[in-house]
CSV table of C-alpha atoms in Angstrom, one decimal:
chain,number,residue,atom,x,y,z
A,1,UNK,CA,-1.8,-32.6,30.1
A,2,UNK,CA,-0.7,-30.8,27.2
A,3,UNK,CA,1.3,-27.8,28.5
A,4,UNK,CA,3.2,-25.2,25.9
A,5,UNK,CA,6.5,-24.1,28.1
A,6,UNK,CA,8.4,-21.5,27.3
A,7,UNK,CA,11.6,-23.1,26.8
A,8,UNK,CA,13.1,-26.9,26.3
A,9,UNK,CA,11.7,-29.0,29.1
A,10,UNK,CA,15.3,-30.8,29.2
A,11,UNK,CA,17.0,-27.8,29.4
A,12,UNK,CA,18.0,-26.1,32.7
A,13,UNK,CA,19.6,-29.0,35.5
A,14,UNK,CA,17.1,-28.8,38.1
A,15,UNK,CA,14.7,-26.4,36.4
A,16,UNK,CA,12.4,-28.0,34.3
A,17,UNK,CA,9.2,-29.7,35.1
A,18,UNK,CA,10.1,-33.3,34.4
A,19,UNK,CA,13.0,-33.4,36.1
A,20,UNK,CA,11.2,-32.0,38.9
A,21,UNK,CA,8.8,-34.8,39.0
A,22,UNK,CA,11.2,-37.5,38.4
A,23,UNK,CA,13.5,-36.5,41.7
A,24,UNK,CA,10.2,-36.9,43.9
A,25,UNK,CA,10.1,-40.5,42.5
A,26,UNK,CA,13.9,-40.9,43.1
A,27,UNK,CA,13.7,-41.6,39.7
A,28,UNK,CA,16.7,-40.8,36.5
A,29,UNK,CA,16.5,-38.0,34.5
A,30,UNK,CA,16.1,-39.4,30.5
A,31,UNK,CA,18.7,-38.6,28.1
A,32,UNK,CA,18.9,-35.1,26.5
A,33,UNK,CA,17.1,-34.8,23.3
A,34,UNK,CA,14.8,-37.6,24.3
A,35,UNK,CA,11.0,-37.6,23.0
A,36,UNK,CA,9.4,-40.2,24.6
A,37,UNK,CA,10.0,-41.1,28.0
A,38,UNK,CA,7.6,-43.9,30.1
A,39,UNK,CA,8.4,-45.0,33.6
A,40,UNK,CA,6.6,-45.9,36.9
A,41,UNK,CA,6.1,-43.5,39.2
A,42,UNK,CA,4.8,-45.4,42.5
A,43,UNK,CA,1.3,-46.7,41.6
A,44,UNK,CA,1.2,-44.8,38.5
A,45,UNK,CA,2.6,-44.6,35.3
A,46,UNK,CA,3.8,-41.8,33.7
A,47,UNK,CA,4.2,-41.2,30.2
A,48,UNK,CA,5.9,-38.2,28.5
A,49,UNK,CA,5.8,-37.3,25.0
A,50,UNK,CA,7.7,-34.1,23.7
A,51,UNK,CA,6.0,-32.3,20.7
A,52,UNK,CA,7.1,-29.3,18.3
A,53,UNK,CA,5.0,-27.2,20.4
A,54,UNK,CA,4.1,-29.1,23.5
A,55,UNK,CA,4.7,-31.6,25.6
A,56,UNK,CA,2.3,-33.9,27.2
A,57,UNK,CA,1.9,-35.8,30.6
A,58,UNK,CA,0.2,-38.8,30.8
A,59,UNK,CA,-0.6,-40.5,34.0
A,60,UNK,CA,-2.8,-44.0,34.7
A,61,UNK,CA,-3.8,-45.2,37.4
A,62,UNK,CA,-6.3,-47.2,39.1
A,63,UNK,CA,-9.3,-45.6,40.8
A,64,UNK,CA,-13.2,-44.8,40.4
A,65,UNK,CA,-14.5,-42.0,38.3
A,66,UNK,CA,-16.5,-41.1,41.1
A,67,UNK,CA,-13.4,-39.7,42.5
A,68,UNK,CA,-11.9,-37.5,39.5
A,69,UNK,CA,-10.3,-35.0,42.1
A,70,UNK,CA,-8.0,-38.3,43.2
A,71,UNK,CA,-4.6,-37.3,43.7
A,72,UNK,CA,-3.0,-39.3,40.7
A,73,UNK,CA,-1.1,-36.2,39.9
A,74,UNK,CA,1.4,-34.5,42.7
A,75,UNK,CA,-0.3,-31.4,43.8
A,76,UNK,CA,3.0,-29.4,44.6
A,77,UNK,CA,4.5,-30.4,41.1
A,78,UNK,CA,0.9,-29.4,39.0
A,79,UNK,CA,0.8,-26.1,41.2
A,80,UNK,CA,4.5,-25.3,39.1
A,81,UNK,CA,2.4,-25.4,35.8
A,82,UNK,CA,0.2,-22.8,36.5
A,83,UNK,CA,-0.7,-20.2,33.5
A,84,UNK,CA,1.5,-22.9,31.0
A,85,UNK,CA,-1.0,-26.1,30.6
A,86,UNK,CA,-3.4,-25.9,27.3
A,87,UNK,CA,-5.1,-29.1,28.3
A,88,UNK,CA,-5.8,-31.1,31.1
A,89,UNK,CA,-8.3,-33.7,31.3
A,90,UNK,CA,-9.1,-36.4,33.8
A,91,UNK,CA,-10.1,-39.4,31.6
A,92,UNK,CA,-11.3,-42.8,33.1
A,93,UNK,CA,-12.4,-46.5,31.9
A,94,UNK,CA,-15.3,-48.1,33.3
A,95,UNK,CA,-16.8,-51.4,32.5
A,96,UNK,CA,-20.0,-52.6,30.5
A,97,UNK,CA,-21.8,-52.7,33.5
A,98,UNK,CA,-21.1,-49.7,35.2
A,99,UNK,CA,-21.7,-47.8,32.8
A,100,UNK,CA,-25.4,-49.7,31.5
A,101,UNK,CA,-27.4,-46.8,32.3
A,102,UNK,CA,-29.4,-43.7,30.7
A,103,UNK,CA,-27.3,-40.9,29.2
A,104,UNK,CA,-29.0,-38.9,31.9
A,105,UNK,CA,-28.4,-40.9,34.2
A,106,UNK,CA,-24.7,-40.8,33.7
A,107,UNK,CA,-24.5,-37.1,33.4
A,108,UNK,CA,-26.1,-36.7,36.7
A,109,UNK,CA,-23.6,-39.4,38.1
A,110,UNK,CA,-20.8,-38.3,36.3
A,111,UNK,CA,-20.6,-34.8,35.0
A,112,UNK,CA,-22.8,-32.9,37.3
A,113,UNK,CA,-26.1,-32.9,35.3
A,114,UNK,CA,-24.0,-31.3,31.9
A,115,UNK,CA,-25.3,-31.6,28.7
A,116,UNK,CA,-23.0,-34.3,26.8
A,117,UNK,CA,-21.4,-34.8,23.7
A,118,UNK,CA,-20.4,-38.1,22.4
A,119,UNK,CA,-20.9,-41.7,20.8
A,120,UNK,CA,-20.7,-44.9,20.6
A,121,UNK,CA,-17.9,-45.7,18.6
A,122,UNK,CA,-14.8,-48.4,18.1
A,123,UNK,CA,-17.6,-50.0,16.0
A,124,UNK,CA,-20.2,-49.4,18.5
A,125,UNK,CA,-18.2,-51.8,21.1
A,126,UNK,CA,-17.4,-48.4,23.5
A,127,UNK,CA,-19.1,-45.6,24.1
A,128,UNK,CA,-17.0,-42.2,24.6
A,129,UNK,CA,-19.1,-39.1,27.0
A,130,UNK,CA,-17.2,-35.8,27.7
A,131,UNK,CA,-19.4,-32.4,28.5
A,132,UNK,CA,-16.0,-30.4,27.3
A,133,UNK,CA,-16.1,-27.7,30.7
A,134,UNK,CA,-13.2,-27.3,32.2
A,135,UNK,CA,-13.7,-27.6,36.3
A,136,UNK,CA,-12.7,-25.9,39.2
A,137,UNK,CA,-9.4,-27.8,39.2
A,138,UNK,CA,-8.6,-26.6,35.8
A,139,UNK,CA,-9.5,-29.9,34.5
A,140,UNK,CA,-12.0,-31.7,31.8
A,141,UNK,CA,-13.5,-35.4,32.3
A,142,UNK,CA,-14.0,-37.9,29.8
A,143,UNK,CA,-15.9,-41.7,30.6
A,144,UNK,CA,-15.3,-44.7,28.5
A,145,UNK,CA,-17.9,-46.9,28.7
A,146,UNK,CA,-16.2,-50.1,27.2
A,147,UNK,CA,-18.5,-52.7,26.2
A,148,UNK,CA,-16.2,-55.0,24.4
A,149,UNK,CA,-12.6,-53.7,23.7
A,150,UNK,CA,-9.2,-55.5,24.6
A,151,UNK,CA,-6.9,-52.9,26.7
A,152,UNK,CA,-4.9,-52.3,24.1
A,153,UNK,CA,-8.2,-51.5,21.7
A,154,UNK,CA,-9.4,-49.1,24.8
A,155,UNK,CA,-5.8,-47.2,25.2
A,156,UNK,CA,-5.9,-46.8,21.3
A,157,UNK,CA,-9.4,-45.3,21.5
A,158,UNK,CA,-8.8,-43.1,24.8
A,159,UNK,CA,-5.3,-42.0,22.9
A,160,UNK,CA,-7.5,-40.7,20.3
A,161,UNK,CA,-10.0,-39.1,22.1
A,162,UNK,CA,-7.4,-37.2,24.1
A,163,UNK,CA,-5.9,-36.1,21.1
A,164,UNK,CA,-9.0,-34.8,19.8
A,165,UNK,CA,-9.0,-32.4,22.7
A,166,UNK,CA,-5.4,-31.4,22.7
A,167,UNK,CA,-5.5,-30.7,18.6
A,168,UNK,CA,-8.8,-29.1,19.2
A,169,UNK,CA,-7.2,-26.2,21.4
A,170,UNK,CA,-3.9,-26.5,19.8
A,171,UNK,CA,-5.9,-25.4,16.4
A,172,UNK,CA,-8.0,-22.7,17.7
A,173,UNK,CA,-4.7,-20.5,19.0
A,174,UNK,CA,-4.9,-19.3,15.9
A,175,UNK,CA,-8.4,-17.5,16.6
A,176,UNK,CA,-6.8,-14.7,19.1
A,177,UNK,CA,-4.0,-13.9,16.3
A,178,UNK,CA,-6.6,-13.8,13.5
A,179,UNK,CA,-8.4,-11.3,15.7
A,180,UNK,CA,-5.8,-9.3,16.7
A,181,UNK,CA,-4.5,-9.2,13.0
A,182,UNK,CA,-8.2,-8.3,11.0
A,183,UNK,CA,-8.2,-4.6,12.4
A,184,UNK,CA,-4.3,-3.8,11.0
A,185,UNK,CA,-5.5,-5.6,7.6
A,186,UNK,CA,-8.3,-3.2,7.4
A,187,UNK,CA,-6.0,-0.4,8.4
A,188,UNK,CA,-3.5,-1.7,5.7
A,189,UNK,CA,-6.2,-1.7,3.1
A,190,UNK,CA,-7.4,1.3,4.2
A,191,UNK,CA,-4.0,3.3,3.6
A,192,UNK,CA,-3.7,1.1,0.3
A,193,UNK,CA,-6.8,2.5,-0.8
A,194,UNK,CA,-5.7,6.4,-0.4
A,195,UNK,CA,-2.6,5.6,-1.6
A,196,UNK,CA,-3.9,3.8,-5.0
A,197,UNK,CA,-6.4,6.7,-5.2
A,198,UNK,CA,-3.5,9.3,-4.9
A,199,UNK,CA,-1.3,7.8,-7.6
A,200,UNK,CA,-4.0,8.6,-9.9
A,201,UNK,CA,-3.8,12.3,-10.0
A,202,UNK,CA,-0.4,12.0,-8.1
A,203,UNK,CA,2.5,14.8,-9.9
A,204,UNK,CA,5.9,13.2,-10.6
A,205,UNK,CA,7.5,15.2,-7.9
A,206,UNK,CA,5.7,13.3,-5.6
A,207,UNK,CA,6.1,9.7,-6.7
A,208,UNK,CA,8.9,8.9,-4.8
A,209,UNK,CA,7.1,10.2,-1.4
A,210,UNK,CA,4.4,7.7,-2.2
A,211,UNK,CA,6.8,4.8,-2.7
A,212,UNK,CA,8.6,5.7,0.4
A,213,UNK,CA,5.4,5.5,1.9
A,214,UNK,CA,4.4,2.4,-0.1
A,215,UNK,CA,7.9,0.5,1.0
A,216,UNK,CA,7.1,1.3,5.0
A,217,UNK,CA,3.5,0.2,4.3
A,218,UNK,CA,4.6,-3.0,2.9
A,219,UNK,CA,7.1,-3.9,5.2
A,220,UNK,CA,5.3,-3.4,7.8
A,221,UNK,CA,2.7,-5.9,7.0
A,222,UNK,CA,5.5,-8.3,5.8
A,223,UNK,CA,6.2,-8.3,9.6
A,224,UNK,CA,3.0,-9.5,10.9
A,225,UNK,CA,2.8,-12.0,8.1
A,226,UNK,CA,5.9,-13.3,9.3
A,227,UNK,CA,4.3,-13.7,12.8
A,228,UNK,CA,1.2,-15.2,12.5
A,229,UNK,CA,2.5,-17.7,9.4
A,230,UNK,CA,3.5,-20.3,11.2
A,231,UNK,CA,0.3,-20.0,13.6
A,232,UNK,CA,-2.1,-20.3,10.5
A,233,UNK,CA,-0.4,-23.0,9.0
A,234,UNK,CA,-0.1,-24.6,12.5
A,235,UNK,CA,-3.7,-25.1,13.1
A,236,UNK,CA,-4.2,-26.2,9.6
A,237,UNK,CA,-2.3,-29.5,10.5
A,238,UNK,CA,-4.2,-29.4,13.9
A,239,UNK,CA,-7.3,-28.9,12.2
A,240,UNK,CA,-6.4,-32.0,9.8
A,241,UNK,CA,-5.6,-34.4,12.5
A,242,UNK,CA,-8.2,-33.2,14.7
A,243,UNK,CA,-10.8,-34.8,11.9
A,244,UNK,CA,-9.0,-37.4,11.1
A,245,UNK,CA,-9.0,-38.4,14.8
A,246,UNK,CA,-12.5,-38.0,14.5
A,247,UNK,CA,-12.4,-40.4,11.8
A,248,UNK,CA,-10.9,-43.4,13.3
A,249,UNK,CA,-13.6,-42.6,16.2
A,250,UNK,CA,-15.5,-44.6,13.7
A,251,UNK,CA,-18.8,-42.9,15.2
A,252,UNK,CA,-22.1,-44.3,16.1
A,253,UNK,CA,-24.8,-41.4,17.0
A,254,UNK,CA,-26.8,-41.8,20.8
A,255,UNK,CA,-30.0,-40.6,20.8
A,256,UNK,CA,-30.2,-36.9,21.6
A,257,UNK,CA,-26.5,-36.8,22.2
A,258,UNK,CA,-24.3,-34.4,19.6
A,259,UNK,CA,-21.6,-36.3,18.2
A,260,UNK,CA,-17.9,-35.4,18.5
A,261,UNK,CA,-17.7,-34.6,14.7
A,262,UNK,CA,-21.0,-32.4,15.4
A,263,UNK,CA,-19.4,-30.3,17.9
A,264,UNK,CA,-16.3,-30.0,15.8
A,265,UNK,CA,-18.2,-29.1,13.1
A,266,UNK,CA,-20.2,-26.0,15.1
A,267,UNK,CA,-17.2,-25.0,17.4
A,268,UNK,CA,-14.1,-25.3,15.7
A,269,UNK,CA,-15.0,-25.2,12.1
A,270,UNK,CA,-16.0,-21.6,11.9
A,271,UNK,CA,-12.6,-20.8,14.2
A,272,UNK,CA,-11.0,-22.3,11.3
A,273,UNK,CA,-12.6,-20.1,8.8
A,274,UNK,CA,-12.2,-17.1,10.2
A,275,UNK,CA,-8.4,-17.7,10.7
A,276,UNK,CA,-8.4,-19.1,7.4
A,277,UNK,CA,-10.1,-16.0,5.8
A,278,UNK,CA,-7.3,-13.5,7.7
A,279,UNK,CA,-5.0,-15.4,6.0
A,280,UNK,CA,-6.5,-15.5,2.4
A,281,UNK,CA,-6.8,-10.9,3.2
A,282,UNK,CA,-3.6,-11.1,4.6
A,283,UNK,CA,-1.9,-12.9,1.1
A,284,UNK,CA,-3.9,-10.4,-0.8
A,285,UNK,CA,-2.8,-7.1,0.6
A,286,UNK,CA,0.8,-8.3,0.6
A,287,UNK,CA,-0.1,-9.3,-3.3
A,288,UNK,CA,-1.9,-6.0,-3.8
A,289,UNK,CA,1.1,-3.7,-1.9
A,290,UNK,CA,4.0,-5.7,-4.6
A,291,UNK,CA,1.7,-5.1,-8.0
A,292,UNK,CA,1.5,-1.3,-6.4
A,293,UNK,CA,4.7,-0.9,-5.6
A,294,UNK,CA,6.2,-2.3,-9.1
A,295,UNK,CA,3.8,-0.3,-11.2
A,296,UNK,CA,4.6,3.0,-8.9
A,297,UNK,CA,8.4,2.3,-9.4
A,298,UNK,CA,7.7,1.7,-13.2
A,299,UNK,CA,6.4,5.5,-13.1
A,300,UNK,CA,9.5,6.4,-11.4
A,301,UNK,CA,11.9,4.6,-13.8
A,302,UNK,CA,10.0,6.2,-16.9
A,303,UNK,CA,9.9,9.6,-15.3
A,304,UNK,CA,13.3,9.0,-14.8
A,305,UNK,CA,14.3,8.2,-18.8
A,306,UNK,CA,12.5,10.9,-19.5
A,307,UNK,CA,15.0,13.2,-17.5
A,308,UNK,CA,17.3,11.3,-18.6
A,309,UNK,CA,16.3,11.9,-22.8
A,310,UNK,CA,15.5,15.7,-21.9
A,311,UNK,CA,19.3,16.2,-20.1
A,312,UNK,CA,20.6,14.3,-23.5
A,313,UNK,CA,19.1,16.2,-25.6
A,314,UNK,CA,19.7,19.6,-23.7
A,315,UNK,CA,23.4,18.5,-23.4
A,316,UNK,CA,23.8,17.5,-27.2
A,317,UNK,CA,22.3,20.9,-27.9
A,318,UNK,CA,24.9,23.0,-25.6
A,319,UNK,CA,27.8,20.6,-28.0
A,320,UNK,CA,26.5,21.9,-30.8
A,321,UNK,CA,26.2,25.2,-29.8
A,322,UNK,CA,29.7,25.0,-28.8
A,323,UNK,CA,30.9,23.0,-31.6
A,324,UNK,CA,29.6,26.5,-33.9
A,325,UNK,CA,31.4,29.0,-31.7
A,326,UNK,CA,34.5,26.6,-31.7
A,327,UNK,CA,34.1,26.7,-35.3
A,328,UNK,CA,34.1,30.7,-35.1
A,329,UNK,CA,36.9,30.8,-32.9
A,330,UNK,CA,39.0,29.1,-35.1
A,331,UNK,CA,38.3,30.8,-37.8
A,332,UNK,CA,39.1,34.2,-36.0
A,333,UNK,CA,42.2,32.3,-34.5
A,334,UNK,CA,42.9,31.9,-38.2
A,335,UNK,CA,42.7,35.5,-39.2
A,336,UNK,CA,44.6,37.0,-36.4
A,337,UNK,CA,47.5,35.0,-36.1
A,338,UNK,CA,48.0,35.1,-39.9
A,339,UNK,CA,47.1,39.0,-39.9
A,340,UNK,CA,50.4,39.3,-36.9
A,341,UNK,CA,52.5,37.1,-39.0
A,342,UNK,CA,51.7,38.5,-42.2
A,343,UNK,CA,53.2,42.2,-40.5
A,344,UNK,CA,56.2,40.8,-38.8
A,345,UNK,CA,57.4,38.9,-42.6
A,346,UNK,CA,56.2,42.5,-43.6
A,347,UNK,CA,58.6,43.9,-41.3
A,348,UNK,CA,61.2,41.3,-41.9
A,349,UNK,CA,61.2,42.2,-45.6
A,350,UNK,CA,61.4,46.0,-45.1
A,351,UNK,CA,64.5,44.8,-43.6
A,352,UNK,CA,66.2,43.1,-46.4
A,353,UNK,CA,65.1,45.4,-48.7
A,354,UNK,CA,67.0,48.1,-46.2
A,355,UNK,CA,70.4,46.1,-46.9
A,356,UNK,CA,70.1,46.2,-50.6
A,357,UNK,CA,68.4,43.3,-51.7
A,358,UNK,CA,65.5,44.1,-54.7
A,359,UNK,CA,61.9,43.0,-53.8
A,360,UNK,CA,58.5,44.5,-54.0
A,361,UNK,CA,57.1,44.6,-50.2
A,362,UNK,CA,53.6,44.6,-51.0
A,363,UNK,CA,54.3,41.1,-53.4
A,364,UNK,CA,55.7,39.9,-50.4
A,365,UNK,CA,53.3,40.5,-47.9
A,366,UNK,CA,50.5,39.5,-50.5
A,367,UNK,CA,51.9,36.3,-51.5
A,368,UNK,CA,52.6,35.0,-47.7
A,369,UNK,CA,48.9,35.2,-46.5
A,370,UNK,CA,47.7,32.1,-48.0
A,371,UNK,CA,50.3,30.6,-47.0
A,372,UNK,CA,50.5,31.1,-43.6
A,373,UNK,CA,46.6,31.0,-43.4
A,374,UNK,CA,47.0,27.7,-44.6
A,375,UNK,CA,49.7,26.7,-42.1
A,376,UNK,CA,48.2,28.3,-39.3
A,377,UNK,CA,44.5,26.5,-40.0
A,378,UNK,CA,46.4,23.0,-40.4
A,379,UNK,CA,48.3,23.4,-37.2
A,380,UNK,CA,45.1,24.5,-35.0
A,381,UNK,CA,43.2,21.1,-36.7
A,382,UNK,CA,45.8,18.8,-35.7
A,383,UNK,CA,46.0,20.4,-32.5
A,384,UNK,CA,42.3,19.8,-32.5
A,385,UNK,CA,42.5,16.6,-33.3
A,386,UNK,CA,45.7,15.9,-30.8
A,387,UNK,CA,43.4,17.2,-28.0
A,388,UNK,CA,40.4,14.6,-29.0
A,389,UNK,CA,42.5,11.8,-29.3
A,390,UNK,CA,43.6,12.2,-25.6
A,391,UNK,CA,39.8,12.5,-24.1
A,392,UNK,CA,38.9,9.5,-26.4
A,393,UNK,CA,41.8,7.7,-24.6
């Protein structure tokens, strides 16, 4: 049994399936963090393995393949797995004498007459057959006819066969997700195309709006990518393991029977190609979005630079105008100050003349004009220079 738990199978005292099973047989629980565990439960052997995404329970006992529904697994405990079993296989190993019959006879006796998939394996030392059909009890059936292998060799071959079925199903988990993602990619591609067409004729004042729209689309696509990327990558690994395990079987064809490799190529390979194509489309859409975002950001930056340049030129023109106005104001200020100061000097000269000091008021007034004008200009210029230095500091 391969089960995908919703949580850590060793977490929660008295709640995990492994603990429940062991208590039924008064067996101690394994240490926390254990990944492999083997024990005897009555007349059967239990091997438990914890993998990255699933747990595997293997029960081994003596029995006849005719009794496919034999109670090797406690029924009450098995009911607790409802909805979480990914793979369930009832496998039997029989000797060559029991299996020395035609494929049709074996199918009629062990597989309800169903079409079989299988081959001679382990360099023609065994025959492996299955119908890959899930029965009413939720398990499929697998038969291994040992024609010359040791128990250890038979165990290894059976292990490979079980892993082929387990990893085949694990790889298939990517297909439903790929099918769900395909229409999402259709919408993303259509939206991206619409944005691209709009950008060709878009006016500059709409560019920020398009960038925000593109950013939202990119964020949504990135979320879908993060959700699916792990499943697609894991499926690639599982698919490679399936091919490796099939290669290790060293299959030889049985007349008119489809081999494990042929079945996998026909059933699993199209699913792998489908999710890989979806994954490639997803990466392509993300790359196109990244390029479009970069191009649009560049357009916006260039537009802003042009606006800034225009603003600077406008400010420069205003500064020049201010300088001209300032020079005009300074000239008028010098004239005004000179006029009033010279007037005061004239009044002062008249006062001095009235007390008996001889002087020509007109000459004194005229002579003071260039002196007052020069001092006024120099003072204003020096004051402006001082203010400029303070602004620079």
